XYZ file of C-alpha atoms in Angstrom:
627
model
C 124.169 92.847 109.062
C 120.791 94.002 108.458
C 118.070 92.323 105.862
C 118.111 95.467 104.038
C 121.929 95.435 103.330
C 121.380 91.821 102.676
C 118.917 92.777 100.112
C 121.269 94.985 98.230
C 124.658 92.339 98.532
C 122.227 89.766 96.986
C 121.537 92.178 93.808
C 125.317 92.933 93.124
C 126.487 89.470 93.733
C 123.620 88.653 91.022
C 124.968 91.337 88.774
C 128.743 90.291 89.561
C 127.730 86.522 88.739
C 125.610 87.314 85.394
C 128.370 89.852 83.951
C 130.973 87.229 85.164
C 129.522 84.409 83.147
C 128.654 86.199 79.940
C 132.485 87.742 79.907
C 133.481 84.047 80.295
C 131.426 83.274 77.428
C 132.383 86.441 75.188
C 136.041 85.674 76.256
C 135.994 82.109 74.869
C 134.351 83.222 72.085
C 136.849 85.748 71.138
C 139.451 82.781 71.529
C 141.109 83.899 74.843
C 140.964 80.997 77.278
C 142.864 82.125 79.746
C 140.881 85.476 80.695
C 138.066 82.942 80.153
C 139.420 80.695 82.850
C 140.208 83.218 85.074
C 136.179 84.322 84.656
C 135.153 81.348 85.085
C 136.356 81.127 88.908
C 135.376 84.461 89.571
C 131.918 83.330 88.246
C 131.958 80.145 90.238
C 133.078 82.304 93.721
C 130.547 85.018 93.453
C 128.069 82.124 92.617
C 128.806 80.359 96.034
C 129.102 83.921 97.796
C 125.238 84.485 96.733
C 124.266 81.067 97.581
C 125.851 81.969 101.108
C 123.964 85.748 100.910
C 120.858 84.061 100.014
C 121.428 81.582 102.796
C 122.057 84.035 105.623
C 119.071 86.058 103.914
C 117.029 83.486 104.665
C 116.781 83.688 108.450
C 115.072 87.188 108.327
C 112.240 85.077 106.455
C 111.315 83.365 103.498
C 109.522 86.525 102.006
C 112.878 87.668 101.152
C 114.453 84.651 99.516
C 111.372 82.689 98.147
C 112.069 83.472 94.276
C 115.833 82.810 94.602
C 115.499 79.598 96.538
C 112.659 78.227 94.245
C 113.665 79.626 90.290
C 116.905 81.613 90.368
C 119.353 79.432 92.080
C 118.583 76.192 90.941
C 118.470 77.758 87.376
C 121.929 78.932 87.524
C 122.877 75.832 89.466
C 121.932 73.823 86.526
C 123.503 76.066 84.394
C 126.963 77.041 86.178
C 127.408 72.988 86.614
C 127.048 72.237 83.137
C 129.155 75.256 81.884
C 131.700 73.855 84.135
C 131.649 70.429 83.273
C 131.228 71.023 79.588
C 133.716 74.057 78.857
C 135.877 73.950 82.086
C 138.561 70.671 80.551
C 138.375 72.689 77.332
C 139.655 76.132 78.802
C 142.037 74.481 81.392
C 143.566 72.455 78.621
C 143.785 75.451 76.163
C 144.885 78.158 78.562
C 148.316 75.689 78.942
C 149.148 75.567 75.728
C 151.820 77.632 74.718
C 150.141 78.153 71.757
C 146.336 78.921 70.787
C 145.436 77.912 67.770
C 142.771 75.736 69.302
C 141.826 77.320 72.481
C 138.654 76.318 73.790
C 137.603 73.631 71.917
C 133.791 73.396 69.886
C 131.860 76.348 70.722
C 129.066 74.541 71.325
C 130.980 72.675 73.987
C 132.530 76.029 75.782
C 130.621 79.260 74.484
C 127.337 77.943 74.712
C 127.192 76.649 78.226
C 129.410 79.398 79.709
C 126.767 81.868 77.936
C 123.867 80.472 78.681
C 124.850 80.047 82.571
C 125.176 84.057 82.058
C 121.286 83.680 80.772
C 120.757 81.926 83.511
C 122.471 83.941 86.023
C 120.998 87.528 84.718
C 117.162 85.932 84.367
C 117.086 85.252 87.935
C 118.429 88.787 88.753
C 115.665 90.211 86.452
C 112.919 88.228 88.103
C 114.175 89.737 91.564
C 114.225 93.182 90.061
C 111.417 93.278 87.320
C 108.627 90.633 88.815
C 109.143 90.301 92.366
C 107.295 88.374 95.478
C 105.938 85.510 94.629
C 107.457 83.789 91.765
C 104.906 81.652 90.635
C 104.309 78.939 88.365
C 103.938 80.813 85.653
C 107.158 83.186 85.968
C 109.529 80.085 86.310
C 107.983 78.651 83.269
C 108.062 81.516 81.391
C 111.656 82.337 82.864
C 112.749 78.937 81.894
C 111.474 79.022 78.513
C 113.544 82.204 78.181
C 116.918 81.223 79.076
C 116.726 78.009 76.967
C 115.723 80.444 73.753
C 118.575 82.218 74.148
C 120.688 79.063 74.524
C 119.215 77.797 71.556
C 120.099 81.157 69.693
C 123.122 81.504 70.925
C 123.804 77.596 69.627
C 122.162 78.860 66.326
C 125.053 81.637 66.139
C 127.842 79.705 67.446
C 127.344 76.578 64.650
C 126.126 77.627 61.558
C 125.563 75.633 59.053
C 123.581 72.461 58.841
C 121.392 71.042 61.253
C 122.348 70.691 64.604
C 121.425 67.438 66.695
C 118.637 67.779 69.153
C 117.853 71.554 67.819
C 114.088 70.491 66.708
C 113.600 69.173 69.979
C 114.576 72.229 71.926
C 112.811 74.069 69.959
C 109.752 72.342 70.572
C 110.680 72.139 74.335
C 111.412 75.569 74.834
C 107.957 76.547 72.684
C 105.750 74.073 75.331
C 107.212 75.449 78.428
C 106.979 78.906 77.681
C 103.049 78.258 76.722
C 102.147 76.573 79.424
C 103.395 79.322 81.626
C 102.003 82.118 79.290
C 98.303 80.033 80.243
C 99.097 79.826 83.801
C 99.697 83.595 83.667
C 96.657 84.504 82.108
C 94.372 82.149 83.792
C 91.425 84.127 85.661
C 92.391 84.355 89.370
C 90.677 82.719 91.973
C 90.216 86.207 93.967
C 89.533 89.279 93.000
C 90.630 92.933 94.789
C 87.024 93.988 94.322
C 85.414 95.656 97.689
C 83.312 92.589 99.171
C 81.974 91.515 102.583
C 82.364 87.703 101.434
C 80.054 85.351 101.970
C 77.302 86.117 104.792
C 73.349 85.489 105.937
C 70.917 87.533 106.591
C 70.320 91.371 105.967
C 73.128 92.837 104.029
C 74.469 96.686 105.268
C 75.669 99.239 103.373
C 78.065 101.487 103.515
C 75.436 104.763 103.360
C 74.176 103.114 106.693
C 77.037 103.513 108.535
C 76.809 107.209 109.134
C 77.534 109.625 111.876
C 74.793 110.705 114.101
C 72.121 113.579 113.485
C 72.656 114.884 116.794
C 75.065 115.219 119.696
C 75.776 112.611 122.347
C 74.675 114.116 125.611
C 76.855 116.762 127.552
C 78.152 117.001 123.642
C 77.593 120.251 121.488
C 77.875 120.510 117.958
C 80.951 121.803 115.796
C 80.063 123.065 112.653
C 82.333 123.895 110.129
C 82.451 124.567 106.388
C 85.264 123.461 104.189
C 85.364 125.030 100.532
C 87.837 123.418 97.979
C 89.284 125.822 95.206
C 92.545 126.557 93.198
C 94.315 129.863 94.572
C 97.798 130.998 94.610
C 99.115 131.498 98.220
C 101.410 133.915 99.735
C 104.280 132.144 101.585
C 106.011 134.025 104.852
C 108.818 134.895 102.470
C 106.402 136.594 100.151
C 106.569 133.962 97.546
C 103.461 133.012 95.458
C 102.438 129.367 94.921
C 99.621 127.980 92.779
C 98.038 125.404 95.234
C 94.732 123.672 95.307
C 93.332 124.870 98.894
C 90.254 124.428 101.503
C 88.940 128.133 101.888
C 92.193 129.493 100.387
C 94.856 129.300 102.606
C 97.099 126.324 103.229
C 96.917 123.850 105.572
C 92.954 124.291 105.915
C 91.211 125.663 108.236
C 92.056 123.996 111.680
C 89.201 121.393 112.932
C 89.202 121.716 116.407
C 86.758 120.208 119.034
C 86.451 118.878 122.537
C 86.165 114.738 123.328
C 82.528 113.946 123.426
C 81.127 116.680 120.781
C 79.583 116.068 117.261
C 81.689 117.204 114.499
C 79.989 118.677 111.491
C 82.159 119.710 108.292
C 80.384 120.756 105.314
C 82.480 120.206 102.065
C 81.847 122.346 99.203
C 83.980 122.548 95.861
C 84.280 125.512 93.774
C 86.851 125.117 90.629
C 88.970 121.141 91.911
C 87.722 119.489 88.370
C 89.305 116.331 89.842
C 87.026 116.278 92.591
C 87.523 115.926 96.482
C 86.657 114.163 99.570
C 87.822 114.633 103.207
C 89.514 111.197 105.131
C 90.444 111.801 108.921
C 93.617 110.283 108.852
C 93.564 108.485 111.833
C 90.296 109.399 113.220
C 88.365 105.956 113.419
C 84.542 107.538 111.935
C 81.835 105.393 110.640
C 82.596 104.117 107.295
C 80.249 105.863 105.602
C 82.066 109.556 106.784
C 85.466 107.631 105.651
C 85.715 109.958 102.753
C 87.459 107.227 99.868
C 85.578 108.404 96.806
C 84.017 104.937 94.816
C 83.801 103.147 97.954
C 82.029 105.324 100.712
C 80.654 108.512 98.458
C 81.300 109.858 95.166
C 83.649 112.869 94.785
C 82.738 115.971 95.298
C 82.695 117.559 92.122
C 82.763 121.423 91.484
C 78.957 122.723 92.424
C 78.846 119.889 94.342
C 78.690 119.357 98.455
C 78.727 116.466 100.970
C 78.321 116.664 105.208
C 80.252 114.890 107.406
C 79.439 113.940 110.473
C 80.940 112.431 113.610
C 81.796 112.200 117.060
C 85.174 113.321 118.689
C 85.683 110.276 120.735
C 89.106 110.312 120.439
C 91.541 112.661 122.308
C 94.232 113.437 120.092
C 96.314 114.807 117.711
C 95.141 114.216 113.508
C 94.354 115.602 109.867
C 92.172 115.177 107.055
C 92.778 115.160 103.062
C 91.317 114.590 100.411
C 91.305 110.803 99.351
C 90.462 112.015 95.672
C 93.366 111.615 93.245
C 95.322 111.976 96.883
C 98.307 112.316 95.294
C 98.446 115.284 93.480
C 95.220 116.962 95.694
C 97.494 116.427 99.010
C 100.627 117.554 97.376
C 98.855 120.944 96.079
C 97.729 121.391 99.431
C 94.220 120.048 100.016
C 95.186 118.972 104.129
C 94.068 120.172 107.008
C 94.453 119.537 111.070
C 92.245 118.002 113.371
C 92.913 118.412 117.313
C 90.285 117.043 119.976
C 91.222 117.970 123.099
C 89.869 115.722 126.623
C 86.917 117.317 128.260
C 89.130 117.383 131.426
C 92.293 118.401 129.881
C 94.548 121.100 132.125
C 95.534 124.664 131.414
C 97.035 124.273 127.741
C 99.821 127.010 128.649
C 101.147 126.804 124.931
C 99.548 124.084 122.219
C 100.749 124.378 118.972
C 99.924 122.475 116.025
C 102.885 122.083 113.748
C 102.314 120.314 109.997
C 104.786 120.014 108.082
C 104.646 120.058 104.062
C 106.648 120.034 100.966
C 105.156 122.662 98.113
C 107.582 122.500 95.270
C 110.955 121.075 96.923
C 110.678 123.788 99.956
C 109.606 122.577 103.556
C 106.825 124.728 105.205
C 105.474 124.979 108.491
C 102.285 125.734 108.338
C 102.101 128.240 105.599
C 106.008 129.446 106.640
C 108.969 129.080 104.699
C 111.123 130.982 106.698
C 112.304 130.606 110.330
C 108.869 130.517 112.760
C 109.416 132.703 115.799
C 107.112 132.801 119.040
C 107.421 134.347 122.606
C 106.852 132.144 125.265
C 107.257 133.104 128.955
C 109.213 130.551 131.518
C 108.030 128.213 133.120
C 104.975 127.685 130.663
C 103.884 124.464 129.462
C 104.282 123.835 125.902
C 103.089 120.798 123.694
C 104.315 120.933 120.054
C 102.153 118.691 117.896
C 104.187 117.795 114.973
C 101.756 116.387 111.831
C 103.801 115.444 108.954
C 101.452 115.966 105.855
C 104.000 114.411 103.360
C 104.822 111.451 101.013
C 108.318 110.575 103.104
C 109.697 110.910 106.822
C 111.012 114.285 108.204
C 113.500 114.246 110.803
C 112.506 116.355 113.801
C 114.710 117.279 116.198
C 114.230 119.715 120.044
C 117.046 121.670 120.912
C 117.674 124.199 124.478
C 115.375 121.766 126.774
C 114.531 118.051 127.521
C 111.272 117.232 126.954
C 108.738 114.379 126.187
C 107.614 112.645 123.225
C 103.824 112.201 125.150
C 101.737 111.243 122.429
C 102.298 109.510 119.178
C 99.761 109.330 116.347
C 97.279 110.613 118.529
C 97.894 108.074 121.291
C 99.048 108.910 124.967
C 102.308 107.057 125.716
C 102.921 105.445 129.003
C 105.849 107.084 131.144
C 107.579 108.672 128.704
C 110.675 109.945 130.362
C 112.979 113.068 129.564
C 114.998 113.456 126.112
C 117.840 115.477 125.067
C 119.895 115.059 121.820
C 117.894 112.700 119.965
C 116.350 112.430 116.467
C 112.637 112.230 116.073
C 112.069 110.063 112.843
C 108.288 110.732 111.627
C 106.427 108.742 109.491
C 104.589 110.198 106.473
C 101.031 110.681 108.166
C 101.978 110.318 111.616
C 102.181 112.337 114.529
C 103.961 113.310 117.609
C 103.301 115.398 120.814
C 106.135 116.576 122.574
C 105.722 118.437 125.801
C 108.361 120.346 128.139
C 108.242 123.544 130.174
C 109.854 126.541 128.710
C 112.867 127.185 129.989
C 114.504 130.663 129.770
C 116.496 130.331 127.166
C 115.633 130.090 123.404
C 114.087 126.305 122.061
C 114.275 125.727 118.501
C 112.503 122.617 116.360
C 114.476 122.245 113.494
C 112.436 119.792 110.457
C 115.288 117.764 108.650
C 118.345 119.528 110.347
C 117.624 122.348 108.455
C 119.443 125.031 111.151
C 118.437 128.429 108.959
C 114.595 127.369 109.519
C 112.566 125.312 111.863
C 110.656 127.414 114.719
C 112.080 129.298 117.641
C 110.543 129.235 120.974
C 111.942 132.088 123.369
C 111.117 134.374 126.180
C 112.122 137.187 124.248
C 113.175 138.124 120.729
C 116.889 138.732 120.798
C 117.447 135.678 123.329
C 120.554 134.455 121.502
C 121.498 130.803 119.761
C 118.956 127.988 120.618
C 121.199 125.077 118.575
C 124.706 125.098 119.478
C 125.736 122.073 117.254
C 124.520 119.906 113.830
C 121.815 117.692 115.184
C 122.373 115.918 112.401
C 124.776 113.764 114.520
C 122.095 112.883 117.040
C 120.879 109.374 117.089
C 117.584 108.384 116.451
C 114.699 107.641 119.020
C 113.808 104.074 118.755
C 109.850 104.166 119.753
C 109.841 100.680 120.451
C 112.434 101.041 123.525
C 110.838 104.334 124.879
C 108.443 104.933 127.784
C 107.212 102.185 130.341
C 105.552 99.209 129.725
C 101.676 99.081 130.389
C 98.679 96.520 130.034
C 96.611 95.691 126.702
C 93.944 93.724 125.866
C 96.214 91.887 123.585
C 99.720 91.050 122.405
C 102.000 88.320 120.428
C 100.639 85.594 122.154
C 96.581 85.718 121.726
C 94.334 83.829 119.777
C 93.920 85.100 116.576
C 90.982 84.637 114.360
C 92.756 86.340 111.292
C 95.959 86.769 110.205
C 97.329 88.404 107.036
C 100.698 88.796 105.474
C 101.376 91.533 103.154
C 104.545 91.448 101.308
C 105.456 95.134 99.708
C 107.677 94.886 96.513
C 107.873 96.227 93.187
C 107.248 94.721 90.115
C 105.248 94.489 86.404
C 101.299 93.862 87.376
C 98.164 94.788 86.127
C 97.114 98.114 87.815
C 93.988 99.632 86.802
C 93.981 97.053 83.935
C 96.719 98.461 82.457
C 100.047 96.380 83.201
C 102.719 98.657 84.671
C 106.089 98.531 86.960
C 103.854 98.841 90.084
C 104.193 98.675 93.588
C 102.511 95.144 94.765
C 101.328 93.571 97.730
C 101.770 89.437 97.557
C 102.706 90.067 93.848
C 99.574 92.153 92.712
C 98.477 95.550 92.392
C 95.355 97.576 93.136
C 92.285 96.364 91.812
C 93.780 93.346 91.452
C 94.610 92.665 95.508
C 92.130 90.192 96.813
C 90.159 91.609 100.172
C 91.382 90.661 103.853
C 87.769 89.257 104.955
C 87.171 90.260 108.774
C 83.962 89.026 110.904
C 82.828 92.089 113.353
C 84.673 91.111 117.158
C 87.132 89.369 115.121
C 91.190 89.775 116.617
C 93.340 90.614 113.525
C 96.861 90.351 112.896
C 98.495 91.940 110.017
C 102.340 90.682 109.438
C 104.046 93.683 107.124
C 107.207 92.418 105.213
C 109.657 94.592 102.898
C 111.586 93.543 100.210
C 111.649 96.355 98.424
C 114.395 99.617 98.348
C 111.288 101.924 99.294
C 109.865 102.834 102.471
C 106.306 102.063 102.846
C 104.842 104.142 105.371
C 101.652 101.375 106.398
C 98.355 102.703 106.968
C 95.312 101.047 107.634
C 91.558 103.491 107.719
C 89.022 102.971 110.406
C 91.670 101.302 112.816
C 94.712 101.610 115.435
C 96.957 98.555 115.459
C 99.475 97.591 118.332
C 102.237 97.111 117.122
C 103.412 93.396 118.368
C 106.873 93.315 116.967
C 109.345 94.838 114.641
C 111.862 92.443 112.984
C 110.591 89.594 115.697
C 111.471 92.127 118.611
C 108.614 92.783 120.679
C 108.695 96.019 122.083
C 110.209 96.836 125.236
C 108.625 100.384 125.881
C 105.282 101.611 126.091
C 102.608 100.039 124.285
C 102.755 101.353 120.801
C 98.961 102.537 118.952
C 99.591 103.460 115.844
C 97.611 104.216 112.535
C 100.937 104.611 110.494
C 103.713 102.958 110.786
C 107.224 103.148 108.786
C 108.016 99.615 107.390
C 111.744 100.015 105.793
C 113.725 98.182 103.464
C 113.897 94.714 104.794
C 111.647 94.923 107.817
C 109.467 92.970 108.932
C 105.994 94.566 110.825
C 103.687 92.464 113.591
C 100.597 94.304 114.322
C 97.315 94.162 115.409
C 93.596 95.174 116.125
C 90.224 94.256 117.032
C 87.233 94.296 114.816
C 85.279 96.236 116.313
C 84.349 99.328 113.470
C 82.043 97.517 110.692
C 82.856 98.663 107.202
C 85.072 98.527 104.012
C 88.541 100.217 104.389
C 91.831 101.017 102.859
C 94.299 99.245 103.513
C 97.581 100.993 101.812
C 100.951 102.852 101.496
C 100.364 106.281 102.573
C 103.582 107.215 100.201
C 100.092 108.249 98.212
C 102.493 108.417 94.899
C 102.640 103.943 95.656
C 99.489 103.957 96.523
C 98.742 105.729 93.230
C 100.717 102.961 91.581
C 99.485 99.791 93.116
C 99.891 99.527 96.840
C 96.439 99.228 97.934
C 93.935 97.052 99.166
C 90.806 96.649 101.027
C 89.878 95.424 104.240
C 86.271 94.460 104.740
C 83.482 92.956 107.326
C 81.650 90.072 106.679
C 77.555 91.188 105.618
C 78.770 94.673 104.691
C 78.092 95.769 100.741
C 79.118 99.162 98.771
């Protein structure tokens, strides 16, 4: 059973136990003990069936089970035993009574404690659901504080009349717990998610020093190229007409291509994008200072405005650029674009095609197509297919007519890939795959999603018949980890690490922007709020990536490749995976890591860019390096 199924028995066992409880209580209540009764057990079994849940949860980690083991359990514990010592004698007595006149004895004996064990039960669910990883201090407090109001209330409601003995001092109970965890809440933090370098000696650098080079390594040359942001409506391959926001008005933008070892020049202008933009290489490890995250390394771009980036194609490869102003919307409208550096002793290309794939108003393009893709392709030729997925979520990719290779992944050569045939291709929102075959002659088709009436078809000629002769949706999926031949690396699970960092990736009410919202968190707080991973330049760094929430979170760190180390405590058995995005499901848990080796400040974040948007951000920075 995996943690993420786990994850999801836990919250309907929560629900069954809360609803099971309060029914109990509204039975009573209603003077029915024997539906009461019969609640009751239920309650009592789906209470022991979560503790086992929780239990079983807790091998995949305590991220997942922290604020049940420490508040939610042993509040309903409390609770459930008292409602069963207190009301249980009373309901057993009353349900065998042929008659009911008295059924379940004083209310505040039976309806209270069965009721507030519902309290009890439901605040621990809501915790899970509305405040997530950690529960601190301050939430059990304030939880605490909660459930005894209502029992108090409830007590209120269920004896009227006259005092009621020990109500002034519950009262006054309830009122000092719930303070002191309303001041633990609000007490400043010890750590702020401000951009800082820490503590350091000497001569601080800035950002606006680390900057790409005038001029061109030798043997390089210089590749100059001028990107222009502006609103346009574009004409789709079906003739349909979308508003998008646009680099020289077409969508993707322009393609940025270049040969290892040359300079790389783009010159960003903006004519009528009020918001502002900025270019970020996904992937593409530049000086900070050409990074392109507006308030950190420049300011936006604003309309009038221009900016030059410069920097050197050292890496062979396969990635895009976006703007990193209000990404969200600005990538979603279309402001992306392809990079491609190609090695400086790289064969004949035969065929190289750069496929990204987008999402403009619920319909799946490739490229600027929204219709089938057809192109000729003689036998025997060489083909690499470079898949770039530009959006928010995955996209299923799968190669039909021909084995081939998945050779590259997120710019990265993979070691001994071998030969695939009816398989999946799972990509993660920013990443990228190569795949490489030799045309056969018969028809090839890539289909995005399973989607058999688009996709693009590869054939020698134009009428060359079916390429897909059954739903791929069938196929199974290519586990990365397991593919392609082990190799050496500086590194792996066992090293010395000078840093390591969890990040736990939930959902739950946090102050984002200063404004509190249902965000999505990392350790329980949202962006600005995130305190900075602190790195020292040479540094070894391992990140540990944990999900507990229902989302994907496709991970991406700037200005960095990570190896990954292990998935779910599984190191891999394949090649040796370098990756700037990775997919971190529902319930996984993510070992990864890099050296320290490109000075800077860097975001650290969900490249879902709608999260991000809403929280799930951070930054990573070097010791002595400022703003």
């Amino acid at each position: 059973m995996t943690t993420a199924l786990l994850l999801v028995l836990d919250l309907v066992a929560g629900a069954v136990v809360a609803a099971a409880w309060l029914g109990a209580g509204v039975t009573a209540a209603a003077r029915r003990p024997r539906p009461a009764l019969a609640l009751c057990v239920v309650a009592v079994l789906a209470t022991l069936v979560r503790v086992g849940l929780v239990a079983t949860l807790a091998g995949s980690g305590w991220w997942f089970v922290q604020e049940k083991v420490t508040l939610a359990l042993p509040l309903l514990g409390a609770a459930a035993v008292t409602a069963a010592v207190l009301a249980g004698p009373h309901l057993i007595r009353a349900a065998g009574r042929r008659r009911q006149e008295d059924p379940a004895g004083h209310p505040t004996t039976v309806v209270v404690p069965l009721l507030t064990a519902g309290y009890a039960a439901a605040a621990g669910l809501l915790v899970t659901v509305l405040i997530g990883y950690p529960a601190t201090w301050s939430v059990a407090l304030v939880t605490v504080a909660l459930v005894g109001a209502a029992a108090l209330v409830t007590w209120r409601v269920a004896a009227p009349g006259g005092p009621l003995p020990g109500m002034r001092a519950g009262v006054a109970a309830t009122l000092a717990v719930g303070l002191v965890g309303v001041g633990l809440a609000v007490r400043p933090g010890d750590a702020d998610g401000a951009a800082t370098g820490g503590h350091h000696h000497g001569h601080a650098v800035t950002l606006a020093m680390l900057r790409g080079p005038a001029a061109p390594p030798v043997d390089g040359t210089v590749r100059r190229f001028t990107l222009t942001a502006q609103t346009a409506t574009v004409t789709l391959s079906s003739g349909r007409k979308v508003a998008a926001w646009t680099f020289n008005g077409q969508i993707p933008g322009p393609p940025i291509t270049a040969t290892e070892g040359d300079l790389i020049e783009v010159r960003l202008g903006n004519v009528d994008i009020r918001a502002g933009v900025t270019l970020h290489w996904h992937g593409y490890d530049v000086p900070a200072g050409e990074d392109g995250v507006p308030g950190l390394t420049q300011d936006p771009v604003l309309p009038g405005q221009e900016f030059v980036y410069r920097f050197v194609a050292n890496q062979a490869g396969t990635y895009w650029y976006h703007t990193h102003e209000v990404s969200d919307r600005g990538v979603r409208m279309g402001l992306y674009g392809t990079l491609v550096v190609t090695p400086r002793e790289a064969p004949a290309p035969g065929l190289d095609m750069t496929v990204p794939v987008h999402t403009f108003a619920g319909t799946t393009v490739l490229g600027s197509h929204d219709r089938p893709m057809e192109h000729r392709v003689a036998p025997g030729t060489p083909v690499r297919l470079r898949l770039v997925n530009t959006d928010n979520t995955p996209h299923r990719f799968t190669l039909a007519g021909t084995p081939y290779r998945v050779v590259a992944a997120d710019g990265s050569e993979l070691n001994g890939p071998g030969d695939l045939t009816r398989v999946g291709l799972r990509l993660p929102a920013g990443g990228r795959y190569d795949l490489a075959y030799r045309a056969p002659d018969h028809p090839v088709a890539l289909l995005v999603d399973n989607d058999r009436a688009g996709g693009l078809r590869l054939a020698p000629e134009p009428d060359g018949g079916p390429a897909v002769a059954d739903d791929t949706a069938g196929w199974p999926e290519l586990d990365l980890t397991r593919y392609g031949a082990p190799a050496a690396t500086p590194f792996d699970g066992h090293s010395r690490f000078d840093r390591h960092f969890t990040l736990v990736l939930d959902r739950g009410f946090a102050l984002s922007g200063a404004r509190p919202q249902y965000a999505y968190t990392v350790n329980g707080h949202a962006f600005p709020s995130i305190p900075t991973e602190v790195v020292r330049q040479g540094d070894l760094v391992r990140l540990t990536v944990v999900n507990r929430s229902r989302d994907t979170h496709p991970w991406h760190l700037h200005g960095h490749r990570v190896l990954v180390l292990a998935r779910d405590g599984r190191a891999p058995t394949g090649s040796a995976l370098w990756l700037d995005t990775f997919d971190v499901r529902p319930g996984e848990v993510w070992d990864v890591a890099f050296h320290a080796t490109n000075p800077g400040i860097w975001m650290n974040h969900c490249h879902n860019l709608s999260h991000a948007d809403q929280g799930m951000m951070l930054h990573l920075a070097y010791e002595g390096v400022k703003p």
